[in-house]
Amino acid sequence: MKPFLRKKAELQISQNQKLRAEVEAAEKRFRRLQELIKIQEKYLNYENKDELLAQKAECDAILFQIENWAAKHGFSERLTVI
């Protein structure tokens, strides 16, 4: 093989190896970002669930107060008849 072609082939091989290494590094970063996105989505879902659970607890407390008021004033007995 001619020295010029050999040098060109070696340079091409070197460039290919560098590109492979860069692609592997980019793929690792991409996978890590995907993992971080999943973690963030879980966190946001849990945060929203906590907020929803707090709202549900508040609604349950209000319903309990209404039921107590209705029982105190005899409405629960009337509603049972209906």
Tab-separated table of C-alpha atoms in Angstrom:
chain	number	residue	atom	x	y	z
A	1	MET	CA	0.000	0.000	0.000
A	2	LYS	CA	1.281	3.476	-0.790
A	3	PRO	CA	2.389	5.576	2.174
A	4	PHE	CA	-0.172	8.267	1.319
A	5	LEU	CA	-3.043	5.769	1.269
A	6	ARG	CA	-1.784	4.083	4.422
A	7	LYS	CA	-1.638	7.442	6.220
A	8	LYS	CA	-5.126	8.318	4.966
A	9	ALA	CA	-6.506	4.938	6.099
A	10	GLU	CA	-4.922	5.300	9.540
A	11	LEU	CA	-6.364	8.792	9.854
A	12	GLN	CA	-9.799	7.515	8.827
A	13	ILE	CA	-9.597	4.661	11.362
A	14	SER	CA	-8.616	7.131	14.077
A	15	GLN	CA	-11.493	9.439	13.184
A	16	ASN	CA	-13.932	6.508	13.176
A	17	GLN	CA	-12.757	5.451	16.640
A	18	LYS	CA	-13.185	8.994	17.956
A	19	LEU	CA	-16.660	9.196	16.432
A	20	ARG	CA	-17.627	5.843	17.982
A	21	ALA	CA	-16.427	7.069	21.373
A	22	GLU	CA	-18.417	10.294	20.978
A	23	VAL	CA	-21.526	8.354	19.931
A	24	GLU	CA	-21.170	6.042	22.939
A	25	ALA	CA	-20.768	9.032	25.257
A	26	ALA	CA	-23.815	10.716	23.702
A	27	GLU	CA	-25.850	7.507	24.080
A	28	LYS	CA	-24.842	7.279	27.759
A	29	ARG	CA	-25.883	10.909	28.316
A	30	PHE	CA	-29.158	10.250	26.479
A	31	ARG	CA	-29.914	7.200	28.654
A	32	ARG	CA	-29.095	9.181	31.799
A	33	LEU	CA	-31.368	12.012	30.690
A	34	GLN	CA	-34.154	9.501	30.078
A	35	GLU	CA	-33.654	8.149	33.600
A	36	LEU	CA	-33.732	11.668	35.027
A	37	ILE	CA	-36.928	12.435	33.099
A	38	LYS	CA	-38.558	9.290	34.509
A	39	ILE	CA	-37.490	10.275	38.026
A	40	GLN	CA	-38.830	13.793	37.502
A	41	GLU	CA	-42.152	12.458	36.159
A	42	LYS	CA	-42.485	10.201	39.211
A	43	TYR	CA	-41.743	13.147	41.489
A	44	LEU	CA	-44.328	15.322	39.740
A	45	ASN	CA	-46.902	12.537	39.895
A	46	TYR	CA	-46.276	12.030	43.602
A	47	GLU	CA	-46.437	15.772	44.172
A	48	ASN	CA	-49.783	15.949	42.367
A	49	LYS	CA	-51.020	12.884	44.243
A	50	ASP	CA	-50.160	14.526	47.545
A	51	GLU	CA	-52.066	17.630	46.517
A	52	LEU	CA	-55.046	15.553	45.406
A	53	LEU	CA	-54.980	13.557	48.641
A	54	ALA	CA	-54.960	16.804	50.623
A	55	GLN	CA	-57.960	18.071	48.646
A	56	LYS	CA	-59.747	14.750	49.174
A	57	ALA	CA	-59.100	14.920	52.917
A	58	GLU	CA	-60.513	18.446	52.975
A	59	CYS	CA	-63.620	17.325	51.056
A	60	ASP	CA	-64.046	14.324	53.350
A	61	ALA	CA	-63.873	16.617	56.383
A	62	ILE	CA	-66.531	18.915	54.915
A	63	LEU	CA	-68.766	15.939	54.091
A	64	PHE	CA	-68.327	14.685	57.656
A	65	GLN	CA	-69.373	18.106	58.995
A	66	ILE	CA	-72.434	18.112	56.716
A	67	GLU	CA	-73.392	14.598	57.816
A	68	ASN	CA	-73.043	15.600	61.477
A	69	TRP	CA	-75.122	18.731	60.930
A	70	ALA	CA	-77.776	16.722	59.062
A	71	ALA	CA	-77.866	14.122	61.846
A	72	LYS	CA	-78.061	16.837	64.508
A	73	HIS	CA	-81.043	18.470	62.811
A	74	GLY	CA	-82.823	15.230	61.915
A	75	PHE	CA	-82.222	15.400	58.165
A	76	SER	CA	-80.447	12.056	58.037
A	77	GLU	CA	-83.583	10.275	59.324
A	78	ARG	CA	-85.741	12.062	56.745
A	79	LEU	CA	-83.300	11.188	53.953
A	80	THR	CA	-83.287	7.546	55.047
A	81	VAL	CA	-87.080	7.459	54.682
A	82	ILE	CA	-86.807	8.848	51.149
